[in-house]
mmCIF file with all atom_site columns, C-alpha atoms in Angstrom:
data_model
loop_
_atom_site.group_PDB
_atom_site.id
_atom_site.type_symbol
_atom_site.label_atom_id
_atom_site.label_alt_id
_atom_site.label_comp_id
_atom_site.label_asym_id
_atom_site.label_entity_id
_atom_site.label_seq_id
_atom_site.pdbx_PDB_ins_code
_atom_site.Cartn_x
_atom_site.Cartn_y
_atom_site.Cartn_z
_atom_site.occupancy
_atom_site.B_iso_or_equiv
_atom_site.pdbx_formal_charge
_atom_site.auth_seq_id
_atom_site.auth_comp_id
_atom_site.auth_asym_id
_atom_site.auth_atom_id
_atom_site.pdbx_PDB_model_num
ATOM 1   C CA . MET A 1 1   ? 5.451   11.429 -19.891 1.00 59.00 ? 26  MET A CA 1
ATOM 2   C CA . GLN A 1 2   ? 6.095   13.307 -23.108 1.00 61.00 ? 27  GLN A CA 1
ATOM 3   C CA . TYR A 1 3   ? 3.264   11.437 -24.831 1.00 73.00 ? 28  TYR A CA 1
ATOM 4   C CA . ASP A 1 4   ? 0.814   11.367 -21.918 1.00 88.00 ? 29  ASP A CA 1
ATOM 5   C CA . PRO A 1 5   ? -2.200  13.358 -23.235 1.00 92.00 ? 30  PRO A CA 1
ATOM 6   C CA . ASP A 1 6   ? -3.415  14.400 -19.774 1.00 94.00 ? 31  ASP A CA 1
ATOM 7   C CA . TRP A 1 7   ? 0.025   15.741 -18.878 1.00 94.00 ? 32  TRP A CA 1
ATOM 8   C CA . GLN A 1 8   ? 0.181   17.700 -22.121 1.00 94.00 ? 33  GLN A CA 1
ATOM 9   C CA . VAL A 1 9   ? -3.143  19.363 -21.260 1.00 95.00 ? 34  VAL A CA 1
ATOM 10  C CA . ASP A 1 10  ? -1.873  20.102 -17.746 1.00 95.00 ? 35  ASP A CA 1
ATOM 11  C CA . LEU A 1 11  ? 1.097   21.933 -19.246 1.00 93.00 ? 36  LEU A CA 1
ATOM 12  C CA . THR A 1 12  ? -1.187  24.253 -21.242 1.00 93.00 ? 37  THR A CA 1
ATOM 13  C CA . ARG A 1 13  ? -2.359  25.681 -17.920 1.00 94.00 ? 38  ARG A CA 1
ATOM 14  C CA . TYR A 1 14  ? 1.227   26.555 -16.992 1.00 93.00 ? 39  TYR A CA 1
ATOM 15  C CA . PRO A 1 15  ? 2.052   28.911 -19.873 1.00 85.00 ? 40  PRO A CA 1
ATOM 16  C CA . SER A 1 16  ? 5.443   30.104 -18.615 1.00 81.00 ? 41  SER A CA 1
ATOM 17  C CA . SER A 1 17  ? 8.577   28.765 -20.239 1.00 84.00 ? 42  SER A CA 1
ATOM 18  C CA . ARG A 1 18  ? 10.180  25.837 -18.394 1.00 87.00 ? 43  ARG A CA 1
ATOM 19  C CA . PRO A 1 19  ? 7.322   25.586 -15.879 1.00 87.00 ? 44  PRO A CA 1
ATOM 20  C CA . LEU A 1 20  ? 8.881   22.623 -14.047 1.00 87.00 ? 45  LEU A CA 1
ATOM 21  C CA . LEU A 1 21  ? 11.695  24.955 -12.967 1.00 87.00 ? 46  LEU A CA 1
ATOM 22  C CA . LYS A 1 22  ? 9.409   27.834 -11.998 1.00 87.00 ? 47  LYS A CA 1
ATOM 23  C CA . GLU A 1 23  ? 6.269   26.186 -10.601 1.00 89.00 ? 48  GLU A CA 1
ATOM 24  C CA . GLN A 1 24  ? 6.844   23.783 -7.720  1.00 91.00 ? 49  GLN A CA 1
ATOM 25  C CA . SER A 1 25  ? 3.160   22.871 -7.764  1.00 93.00 ? 50  SER A CA 1
ATOM 26  C CA . LEU A 1 26  ? 3.728   21.271 -11.152 1.00 95.00 ? 51  LEU A CA 1
ATOM 27  C CA . TRP A 1 27  ? 6.029   18.744 -9.498  1.00 96.00 ? 52  TRP A CA 1
ATOM 28  C CA . ALA A 1 28  ? 3.028   17.322 -7.629  1.00 96.00 ? 53  ALA A CA 1
ATOM 29  C CA . VAL A 1 29  ? 1.003   17.167 -10.845 1.00 97.00 ? 54  VAL A CA 1
ATOM 30  C CA . TRP A 1 30  ? 3.852   15.418 -12.665 1.00 96.00 ? 55  TRP A CA 1
ATOM 31  C CA . VAL A 1 31  ? 4.277   12.807 -9.919  1.00 97.00 ? 56  VAL A CA 1
ATOM 32  C CA . TYR A 1 32  ? 0.527   12.140 -9.951  1.00 97.00 ? 57  TYR A CA 1
ATOM 33  C CA . ARG A 1 33  ? 0.491   11.649 -13.748 1.00 97.00 ? 58  ARG A CA 1
ATOM 34  C CA . PHE A 1 34  ? 3.622   9.507  -13.514 1.00 97.00 ? 59  PHE A CA 1
ATOM 35  C CA . GLY A 1 35  ? 1.937   7.234  -10.977 1.00 96.00 ? 60  GLY A CA 1
ATOM 36  C CA . ARG A 1 36  ? -1.169  6.897  -13.152 1.00 96.00 ? 61  ARG A CA 1
ATOM 37  C CA . ARG A 1 37  ? 0.992   5.983  -16.123 1.00 95.00 ? 62  ARG A CA 1
ATOM 38  C CA . VAL A 1 38  ? 2.899   3.362  -14.114 1.00 95.00 ? 63  VAL A CA 1
ATOM 39  C CA . ASP A 1 39  ? -0.411  1.772  -13.107 1.00 94.00 ? 64  ASP A CA 1
ATOM 40  C CA . ARG A 1 40  ? -1.124  1.157  -16.794 1.00 92.00 ? 65  ARG A CA 1
ATOM 41  C CA . PHE A 1 41  ? 2.054   -0.875 -17.281 1.00 93.00 ? 66  PHE A CA 1
ATOM 42  C CA . LYS A 1 42  ? 1.697   -4.615 -17.680 1.00 91.00 ? 67  LYS A CA 1
ATOM 43  C CA . ASP A 1 43  ? 2.479   -6.522 -14.507 1.00 90.00 ? 68  ASP A CA 1
ATOM 44  C CA . SER A 1 44  ? 6.214   -7.154 -14.493 1.00 93.00 ? 69  SER A CA 1
ATOM 45  C CA . LEU A 1 45  ? 9.363   -6.553 -12.502 1.00 95.00 ? 70  LEU A CA 1
ATOM 46  C CA . TRP A 1 46  ? 9.700   -3.252 -14.357 1.00 95.00 ? 71  TRP A CA 1
ATOM 47  C CA . LYS A 1 47  ? 6.254   -2.145 -13.164 1.00 94.00 ? 72  LYS A CA 1
ATOM 48  C CA . ARG A 1 48  ? 7.100   -3.091 -9.583  1.00 95.00 ? 73  ARG A CA 1
ATOM 49  C CA . PHE A 1 49  ? 10.352  -1.168 -9.776  1.00 96.00 ? 74  PHE A CA 1
ATOM 50  C CA . MET A 1 50  ? 8.681   1.914  -11.240 1.00 96.00 ? 75  MET A CA 1
ATOM 51  C CA . THR A 1 51  ? 5.928   1.701  -8.626  1.00 96.00 ? 76  THR A CA 1
ATOM 52  C CA . GLY A 1 52  ? 8.642   1.886  -5.986  1.00 97.00 ? 77  GLY A CA 1
ATOM 53  C CA . VAL A 1 53  ? 10.113  4.920  -7.745  1.00 97.00 ? 78  VAL A CA 1
ATOM 54  C CA . TYR A 1 54  ? 6.668   6.529  -7.790  1.00 97.00 ? 79  TYR A CA 1
ATOM 55  C CA . TRP A 1 55  ? 6.136   6.045  -4.058  1.00 97.00 ? 80  TRP A CA 1
ATOM 56  C CA . LEU A 1 56  ? 9.541   7.536  -3.308  1.00 98.00 ? 81  LEU A CA 1
ATOM 57  C CA . LEU A 1 57  ? 8.748   10.595 -5.437  1.00 97.00 ? 82  LEU A CA 1
ATOM 58  C CA . PHE A 1 58  ? 5.260   10.841 -3.940  1.00 97.00 ? 83  PHE A CA 1
ATOM 59  C CA . ARG A 1 59  ? 6.620   10.925 -0.390  1.00 97.00 ? 84  ARG A CA 1
ATOM 60  C CA . ILE A 1 60  ? 9.262   13.491 -1.331  1.00 97.00 ? 85  ILE A CA 1
ATOM 61  C CA . VAL A 1 61  ? 6.675   15.800 -2.897  1.00 96.00 ? 86  VAL A CA 1
ATOM 62  C CA . GLU A 1 62  ? 4.237   15.212 -0.046  1.00 95.00 ? 87  GLU A CA 1
ATOM 63  C CA . THR A 1 63  ? 6.916   16.152 2.481   1.00 96.00 ? 88  THR A CA 1
ATOM 64  C CA . LEU A 1 64  ? 8.563   19.076 0.675   1.00 94.00 ? 89  LEU A CA 1
ATOM 65  C CA . LEU A 1 65  ? 5.437   20.652 -0.815  1.00 95.00 ? 90  LEU A CA 1
ATOM 66  C CA . ALA A 1 66  ? 2.825   19.524 1.743   1.00 95.00 ? 91  ALA A CA 1
ATOM 67  C CA . THR A 1 67  ? 0.748   18.415 -1.230  1.00 96.00 ? 92  THR A CA 1
ATOM 68  C CA . SER A 1 68  ? -0.793  14.949 -1.326  1.00 97.00 ? 93  SER A CA 1
ATOM 69  C CA . ILE A 1 69  ? -2.425  13.802 -4.573  1.00 97.00 ? 94  ILE A CA 1
ATOM 70  C CA . PRO A 1 70  ? -2.406  9.971  -4.592  1.00 97.00 ? 95  PRO A CA 1
ATOM 71  C CA . LYS A 1 71  ? -2.360  8.178  -7.914  1.00 97.00 ? 96  LYS A CA 1
ATOM 72  C CA . SER A 1 72  ? -5.543  6.276  -7.007  1.00 97.00 ? 97  SER A CA 1
ATOM 73  C CA . ALA A 1 73  ? -7.554  9.502  -7.278  1.00 97.00 ? 98  ALA A CA 1
ATOM 74  C CA . TRP A 1 74  ? -9.102  10.076 -10.707 1.00 97.00 ? 99  TRP A CA 1
ATOM 75  C CA . ILE A 1 75  ? -8.350  13.568 -12.014 1.00 98.00 ? 100 ILE A CA 1
ATOM 76  C CA . GLY A 1 76  ? -9.114  14.728 -15.531 1.00 97.00 ? 101 GLY A CA 1
ATOM 77  C CA . PRO A 1 77  ? -6.678  16.630 -17.756 1.00 97.00 ? 102 PRO A CA 1
ATOM 78  C CA . GLY A 1 78  ? -5.868  20.282 -17.200 1.00 97.00 ? 103 GLY A CA 1
ATOM 79  C CA . LEU A 1 79  ? -5.125  20.237 -13.468 1.00 98.00 ? 104 LEU A CA 1
ATOM 80  C CA . ARG A 1 80  ? -3.768  23.586 -12.257 1.00 97.00 ? 105 ARG A CA 1
ATOM 81  C CA . ILE A 1 81  ? -2.427  24.306 -8.768  1.00 96.00 ? 106 ILE A CA 1
ATOM 82  C CA . TRP A 1 82  ? -1.832  27.923 -7.771  1.00 94.00 ? 107 TRP A CA 1
ATOM 83  C CA . HIS A 1 83  ? 0.449   28.112 -4.733  1.00 89.00 ? 108 HIS A CA 1
ATOM 84  C CA . PHE A 1 84  ? 1.316   24.742 -3.239  1.00 88.00 ? 109 PHE A CA 1
ATOM 85  C CA . GLY A 1 85  ? 1.055   23.729 0.387   1.00 93.00 ? 110 GLY A CA 1
ATOM 86  C CA . SER A 1 86  ? -1.415  21.938 2.678   1.00 93.00 ? 111 SER A CA 1
ATOM 87  C CA . ILE A 1 87  ? -3.307  20.383 -0.237  1.00 97.00 ? 112 ILE A CA 1
ATOM 88  C CA . PHE A 1 88  ? -4.819  16.983 0.486   1.00 97.00 ? 113 PHE A CA 1
ATOM 89  C CA . ILE A 1 89  ? -6.892  14.966 -1.990  1.00 97.00 ? 114 ILE A CA 1
ATOM 90  C CA . HIS A 1 90  ? -8.526  11.745 -0.795  1.00 97.00 ? 115 HIS A CA 1
ATOM 91  C CA . PRO A 1 91  ? -7.345  8.660  -2.725  1.00 97.00 ? 116 PRO A CA 1
ATOM 92  C CA . ASP A 1 92  ? -10.904 7.856  -3.886  1.00 96.00 ? 117 ASP A CA 1
ATOM 93  C CA . THR A 1 93  ? -11.770 11.337 -5.126  1.00 97.00 ? 118 THR A CA 1
ATOM 94  C CA . ILE A 1 94  ? -13.053 11.874 -8.676  1.00 97.00 ? 119 ILE A CA 1
ATOM 95  C CA . ILE A 1 95  ? -12.261 15.257 -10.239 1.00 98.00 ? 120 ILE A CA 1
ATOM 96  C CA . GLY A 1 96  ? -13.150 16.368 -13.758 1.00 97.00 ? 121 GLY A CA 1
ATOM 97  C CA . ALA A 1 97  ? -11.117 18.270 -16.319 1.00 97.00 ? 122 ALA A CA 1
ATOM 98  C CA . ASN A 1 98  ? -9.579  21.724 -15.856 1.00 97.00 ? 123 ASN A CA 1
ATOM 99  C CA . CYS A 1 99  ? -9.734  21.789 -12.071 1.00 98.00 ? 124 CYS A CA 1
ATOM 100 C CA . THR A 1 100 ? -8.033  24.694 -10.293 1.00 97.00 ? 125 THR A CA 1
ATOM 101 C CA . LEU A 1 101 ? -6.680  24.212 -6.767  1.00 97.00 ? 126 LEU A CA 1
ATOM 102 C CA . ARG A 1 102 ? -5.042  26.634 -4.367  1.00 96.00 ? 127 ARG A CA 1
ATOM 103 C CA . GLN A 1 103 ? -3.106  26.261 -1.149  1.00 96.00 ? 128 GLN A CA 1
ATOM 104 C CA . GLY A 1 104 ? -4.894  24.687 1.782   1.00 96.00 ? 129 GLY A CA 1
ATOM 105 C CA . VAL A 1 105 ? -7.567  22.847 -0.209  1.00 98.00 ? 130 VAL A CA 1
ATOM 106 C CA . THR A 1 106 ? -8.834  19.592 1.290   1.00 97.00 ? 131 THR A CA 1
ATOM 107 C CA . ILE A 1 107 ? -11.122 17.197 -0.580  1.00 98.00 ? 132 ILE A CA 1
ATOM 108 C CA . GLY A 1 108 ? -12.016 14.165 1.498   1.00 96.00 ? 133 GLY A CA 1
ATOM 109 C CA . ASN A 1 109 ? -14.444 12.299 3.718   1.00 95.00 ? 134 ASN A CA 1
ATOM 110 C CA . ARG A 1 110 ? -16.217 13.404 6.878   1.00 93.00 ? 135 ARG A CA 1
ATOM 111 C CA . HIS A 1 111 ? -15.657 10.114 8.697   1.00 91.00 ? 136 HIS A CA 1
ATOM 112 C CA . PRO A 1 112 ? -12.956 7.454  8.428   1.00 90.00 ? 137 PRO A CA 1
ATOM 113 C CA . GLY A 1 113 ? -14.055 5.183  5.589   1.00 91.00 ? 138 GLY A CA 1
ATOM 114 C CA . GLY A 1 114 ? -16.845 7.558  4.564   1.00 93.00 ? 139 GLY A CA 1
ATOM 115 C CA . ALA A 1 115 ? -17.863 8.650  1.078   1.00 95.00 ? 140 ALA A CA 1
ATOM 116 C CA . VAL A 1 116 ? -15.856 11.285 -0.761  1.00 97.00 ? 141 VAL A CA 1
ATOM 117 C CA . PRO A 1 117 ? -16.830 14.084 -3.164  1.00 97.00 ? 142 PRO A CA 1
ATOM 118 C CA . VAL A 1 118 ? -17.249 13.896 -6.915  1.00 97.00 ? 143 VAL A CA 1
ATOM 119 C CA . ILE A 1 119 ? -16.041 17.081 -8.584  1.00 98.00 ? 144 ILE A CA 1
ATOM 120 C CA . GLY A 1 120 ? -17.220 18.123 -12.053 1.00 97.00 ? 145 GLY A CA 1
ATOM 121 C CA . ASN A 1 121 ? -15.360 19.858 -14.868 1.00 98.00 ? 146 ASN A CA 1
ATOM 122 C CA . ASP A 1 122 ? -13.985 23.420 -14.717 1.00 98.00 ? 147 ASP A CA 1
ATOM 123 C CA . VAL A 1 123 ? -14.280 23.741 -10.937 1.00 98.00 ? 148 VAL A CA 1
ATOM 124 C CA . GLU A 1 124 ? -12.206 26.364 -9.118  1.00 98.00 ? 149 GLU A CA 1
ATOM 125 C CA . PHE A 1 125 ? -11.295 26.195 -5.431  1.00 98.00 ? 150 PHE A CA 1
ATOM 126 C CA . GLY A 1 126 ? -10.294 29.185 -3.337  1.00 96.00 ? 151 GLY A CA 1
ATOM 127 C CA . ALA A 1 127 ? -7.515  28.999 -0.772  1.00 97.00 ? 152 ALA A CA 1
ATOM 128 C CA . TYR A 1 128 ? -8.196  26.735 2.225   1.00 97.00 ? 153 TYR A CA 1
ATOM 129 C CA . ALA A 1 129 ? -11.552 25.533 0.901   1.00 97.00 ? 154 ALA A CA 1
ATOM 130 C CA . GLN A 1 130 ? -12.739 22.184 2.252   1.00 97.00 ? 155 GLN A CA 1
ATOM 131 C CA . VAL A 1 131 ? -15.142 19.852 0.454   1.00 98.00 ? 156 VAL A CA 1
ATOM 132 C CA . LEU A 1 132 ? -16.141 16.913 2.610   1.00 97.00 ? 157 LEU A CA 1
ATOM 133 C CA . GLY A 1 133 ? -18.379 13.860 2.324   1.00 96.00 ? 158 GLY A CA 1
ATOM 134 C CA . GLY A 1 134 ? -20.246 12.056 -0.439  1.00 96.00 ? 159 GLY A CA 1
ATOM 135 C CA . ILE A 1 135 ? -21.397 15.180 -2.261  1.00 96.00 ? 160 ILE A CA 1
ATOM 136 C CA . ARG A 1 136 ? -21.282 16.384 -5.848  1.00 97.00 ? 161 ARG A CA 1
ATOM 137 C CA . ILE A 1 137 ? -19.795 19.662 -7.034  1.00 97.00 ? 162 ILE A CA 1
ATOM 138 C CA . GLY A 1 138 ? -21.242 20.458 -10.453 1.00 96.00 ? 163 GLY A CA 1
ATOM 139 C CA . ASP A 1 139 ? -19.510 21.657 -13.602 1.00 97.00 ? 164 ASP A CA 1
ATOM 140 C CA . GLY A 1 140 ? -18.232 25.217 -13.633 1.00 97.00 ? 165 GLY A CA 1
ATOM 141 C CA . CYS A 1 141 ? -18.594 25.793 -9.885  1.00 97.00 ? 166 CYS A CA 1
ATOM 142 C CA . LYS A 1 142 ? -16.504 28.132 -7.758  1.00 97.00 ? 167 LYS A CA 1
ATOM 143 C CA . ILE A 1 143 ? -15.777 27.355 -4.120  1.00 97.00 ? 168 ILE A CA 1
ATOM 144 C CA . GLY A 1 144 ? -14.832 30.410 -2.087  1.00 96.00 ? 169 GLY A CA 1
ATOM 145 C CA . ALA A 1 145 ? -11.739 30.715 0.053   1.00 96.00 ? 170 ALA A CA 1
ATOM 146 C CA . MET A 1 146 ? -12.049 29.287 3.583   1.00 96.00 ? 171 MET A CA 1
ATOM 147 C CA . SER A 1 147 ? -15.411 27.680 2.729   1.00 96.00 ? 172 SER A CA 1
ATOM 148 C CA . VAL A 1 148 ? -16.557 24.337 4.131   1.00 97.00 ? 173 VAL A CA 1
ATOM 149 C CA . VAL A 1 149 ? -18.841 22.572 1.652   1.00 97.00 ? 174 VAL A CA 1
ATOM 150 C CA . LEU A 1 150 ? -20.983 19.786 3.112   1.00 96.00 ? 175 LEU A CA 1
ATOM 151 C CA . CYS A 1 151 ? -23.810 19.496 0.541   1.00 94.00 ? 176 CYS A CA 1
ATOM 152 C CA . ASP A 1 152 ? -24.235 19.298 -3.241  1.00 95.00 ? 177 ASP A CA 1
ATOM 153 C CA . VAL A 1 153 ? -23.475 22.369 -5.337  1.00 96.00 ? 178 VAL A CA 1
ATOM 154 C CA . PRO A 1 154 ? -25.318 22.608 -8.693  1.00 95.00 ? 179 PRO A CA 1
ATOM 155 C CA . ASP A 1 155 ? -23.670 23.363 -12.024 1.00 95.00 ? 180 ASP A CA 1
ATOM 156 C CA . GLY A 1 156 ? -22.421 26.906 -12.432 1.00 95.00 ? 181 GLY A CA 1
ATOM 157 C CA . ALA A 1 157 ? -22.899 27.915 -8.803  1.00 96.00 ? 182 ALA A CA 1
ATOM 158 C CA . THR A 1 158 ? -20.625 29.766 -6.407  1.00 96.00 ? 183 THR A CA 1
ATOM 159 C CA . ALA A 1 159 ? -20.507 28.532 -2.811  1.00 96.00 ? 184 ALA A CA 1
ATOM 160 C CA . VAL A 1 160 ? -18.991 30.426 0.120   1.00 96.00 ? 185 VAL A CA 1
ATOM 161 C CA . GLY A 1 161 ? -19.102 30.352 3.894   1.00 94.00 ? 186 GLY A CA 1
ATOM 162 C CA . VAL A 1 162 ? -19.037 27.930 6.819   1.00 92.00 ? 187 VAL A CA 1
ATOM 163 C CA . PRO A 1 163 ? -21.081 25.959 6.078   1.00 92.00 ? 188 PRO A CA 1
ATOM 164 C CA . ALA A 1 164 ? -21.051 27.004 2.430   1.00 91.00 ? 189 ALA A CA 1
ATOM 165 C CA . VAL A 1 165 ? -24.201 28.458 0.878   1.00 93.00 ? 190 VAL A CA 1
ATOM 166 C CA . ILE A 1 166 ? -24.944 29.395 -2.720  1.00 91.00 ? 191 ILE A CA 1
ATOM 167 C CA . VAL A 1 167 ? -24.414 33.092 -3.401  1.00 87.00 ? 192 VAL A CA 1
ATOM 168 C CA . GLU A 1 168 ? -24.554 32.994 -7.184  1.00 70.00 ? 193 GLU A CA 1
ATOM 169 C CA . LYS A 1 169 ? -26.004 30.643 -9.748  1.00 68.00 ? 194 LYS A CA 1
ATOM 170 C CA . LYS A 1 170 ? -25.955 31.128 -13.499 1.00 59.00 ? 195 LYS A CA 1
ATOM 171 C CA . THR A 1 171 ? -29.200 29.276 -14.261 1.00 53.00 ? 196 THR A CA 1
ATOM 172 C CA . GLY A 1 172 ? -32.083 27.585 -12.488 1.00 50.00 ? 197 GLY A CA 1
ATOM 173 C CA . ASP A 1 173 ? -35.014 28.242 -10.187 1.00 49.00 ? 198 ASP A CA 1
ATOM 174 C CA . GLU A 1 174 ? -34.890 31.472 -8.158  1.00 49.00 ? 199 GLU A CA 1
ATOM 175 C CA . GLY A 1 175 ? -35.892 29.538 -5.059  1.00 45.00 ? 200 GLY A CA 1
ATOM 176 C CA . GLN A 1 176 ? -33.002 27.141 -5.396  1.00 50.00 ? 201 GLN A CA 1
ATOM 177 C CA . PRO A 1 177 ? -30.490 29.121 -3.278  1.00 49.00 ? 202 PRO A CA 1
ATOM 178 C CA . ALA A 1 178 ? -32.870 29.083 -0.291  1.00 47.00 ? 203 ALA A CA 1
ATOM 179 C CA . ILE A 1 179 ? -33.324 25.336 -0.643  1.00 47.00 ? 204 ILE A CA 1
ATOM 180 C CA . LEU A 1 180 ? -29.575 24.836 -0.858  1.00 51.00 ? 205 LEU A CA 1
ATOM 181 C CA . LYS A 1 181 ? -29.036 27.072 2.172   1.00 51.00 ? 206 LYS A CA 1
ATOM 182 C CA . ALA A 1 182 ? -31.460 24.931 4.165   1.00 47.00 ? 207 ALA A CA 1
ATOM 183 C CA . LYS A 1 183 ? -29.586 21.804 3.071   1.00 50.00 ? 208 LYS A CA 1
ATOM 184 C CA . ALA A 1 184 ? -26.293 23.389 4.086   1.00 50.00 ? 209 ALA A CA 1
ATOM 185 C CA . GLU A 1 185 ? -27.652 24.320 7.510   1.00 52.00 ? 210 GLU A CA 1
ATOM 186 C CA . GLU A 1 186 ? -28.976 20.785 7.960   1.00 54.00 ? 211 GLU A CA 1
ATOM 187 C CA . ALA A 1 187 ? -25.584 19.370 6.965   1.00 52.00 ? 212 ALA A CA 1
ATOM 188 C CA . ASP A 1 188 ? -23.877 21.733 9.402   1.00 53.00 ? 213 ASP A CA 1
ATOM 189 C CA . VAL A 1 189 ? -26.071 20.559 12.298  1.00 47.00 ? 214 VAL A CA 1
ATOM 190 C CA . GLU A 1 190 ? -25.215 16.962 11.452  1.00 54.00 ? 215 GLU A CA 1
ATOM 191 C CA . TYR A 1 191 ? -21.525 17.858 11.197  1.00 49.00 ? 216 TYR A CA 1
ATOM 192 C CA . LEU A 1 192 ? -21.536 19.562 14.606  1.00 46.00 ? 217 LEU A CA 1
ATOM 193 C CA . GLN A 1 193 ? -23.294 16.573 16.140  1.00 48.00 ? 218 GLN A CA 1
ATOM 194 C CA . ASP A 1 194 ? -20.593 14.327 14.713  1.00 54.00 ? 219 ASP A CA 1
ATOM 195 C CA . GLN A 1 195 ? -17.975 16.587 16.246  1.00 47.00 ? 220 GLN A CA 1
ATOM 196 C CA . ARG A 1 196 ? -19.566 16.323 19.700  1.00 45.00 ? 221 ARG A CA 1
ATOM 197 C CA . VAL A 1 197 ? -19.500 12.549 19.462  1.00 43.00 ? 222 VAL A CA 1
ATOM 198 C CA . SER A 1 198 ? -15.850 12.536 18.419  1.00 45.00 ? 223 SER A CA 1
ATOM 199 C CA . ARG A 1 199 ? -14.626 15.463 20.547  1.00 41.00 ? 224 ARG A CA 1
ATOM 200 C CA . ARG A 1 200 ? -12.210 13.202 22.402  1.00 42.00 ? 225 ARG A CA 1
ATOM 201 C CA . ARG A 1 201 ? -10.419 12.477 19.131  1.00 40.00 ? 226 ARG A CA 1
ATOM 202 C CA . PRO A 1 202 ? -8.124  15.344 18.148  1.00 36.00 ? 227 PRO A CA 1
ATOM 203 C CA . TRP A 1 203 ? -8.644  14.599 14.441  1.00 35.00 ? 228 TRP A CA 1
ATOM 204 C CA . SER A 1 204 ? -12.054 14.796 12.828  1.00 37.00 ? 229 SER A CA 1
ATOM 205 C CA . TYR A 1 205 ? -11.468 13.075 9.517   1.00 36.00 ? 230 TYR A CA 1
ATOM 206 C CA . SER A 1 206 ? -8.769  11.065 7.807   1.00 39.00 ? 231 SER A CA 1
ATOM 207 C CA . HIS A 1 207 ? -6.946  10.646 4.536   1.00 41.00 ? 232 HIS A CA 1
ATOM 208 C CA . ARG A 1 208 ? -6.834  6.862  4.264   1.00 42.00 ? 233 ARG A CA 1
ATOM 209 C CA . GLY A 1 209 ? -5.328  6.454  7.684   1.00 42.00 ? 234 GLY A CA 1
ATOM 210 C CA . ASN A 1 210 ? -3.278  9.652  7.597   1.00 43.00 ? 235 ASN A CA 1
ATOM 211 C CA . ARG A 1 211 ? -4.496  12.450 9.821   1.00 42.00 ? 236 ARG A CA 1
ATOM 212 C CA . VAL A 1 212 ? -5.404  15.452 7.738   1.00 42.00 ? 237 VAL A CA 1
ATOM 213 C CA . GLY A 1 213 ? -7.493  17.955 9.660   1.00 43.00 ? 238 GLY A CA 1
ATOM 214 C CA . ALA A 1 214 ? -7.436  18.948 13.294  1.00 38.00 ? 239 ALA A CA 1
ATOM 215 C CA . GLN A 1 215 ? -10.467 19.586 15.420  1.00 40.00 ? 240 GLN A CA 1
ATOM 216 C CA . ARG A 1 216 ? -9.981  22.747 17.380  1.00 37.00 ? 241 ARG A CA 1
#
């Protein structure tokens, strides 16, 4: 791991000395990078052994920290997690460089087997934000705490609320926020309809077979 370039960039976002001893969230990042590195090994008994080691470490971190970042997800360098706990990333998620996560963040699908988000570079998530479905979050976006994002968010925008709407955008057409609000409302209607259909199921979406979010 010492020569893994992505891991080295991750460490720059944990400036304290000996961050592995002080930041439990970094354990989850390290295990994720370790798993990605093992996947690049040539097929051999050594790779199979190290894959077993990875899965053991993954389950330990998932259980102790309540943080699930599978190695099959693609995450760019510079991942930073502030405050671990209840963080779930879908295995098929794509996340760009310098992403910032906080406790309670969920990035996943809206239906079992459904599409998952694509997250751009330099995106920051507030605590307990949820980003669901086959949507795109542009570069430099901020997702507010407790927000539920169900539609695309353009580059440089800030999205807050349930469902999330755009409250700030650095560039672009002045009418764009209204259009995005209409899209969010439309997505929310569709989401509520889905919930009515599946109200008998206590769980509304899944993390590759693992139950992640409860329907109240």
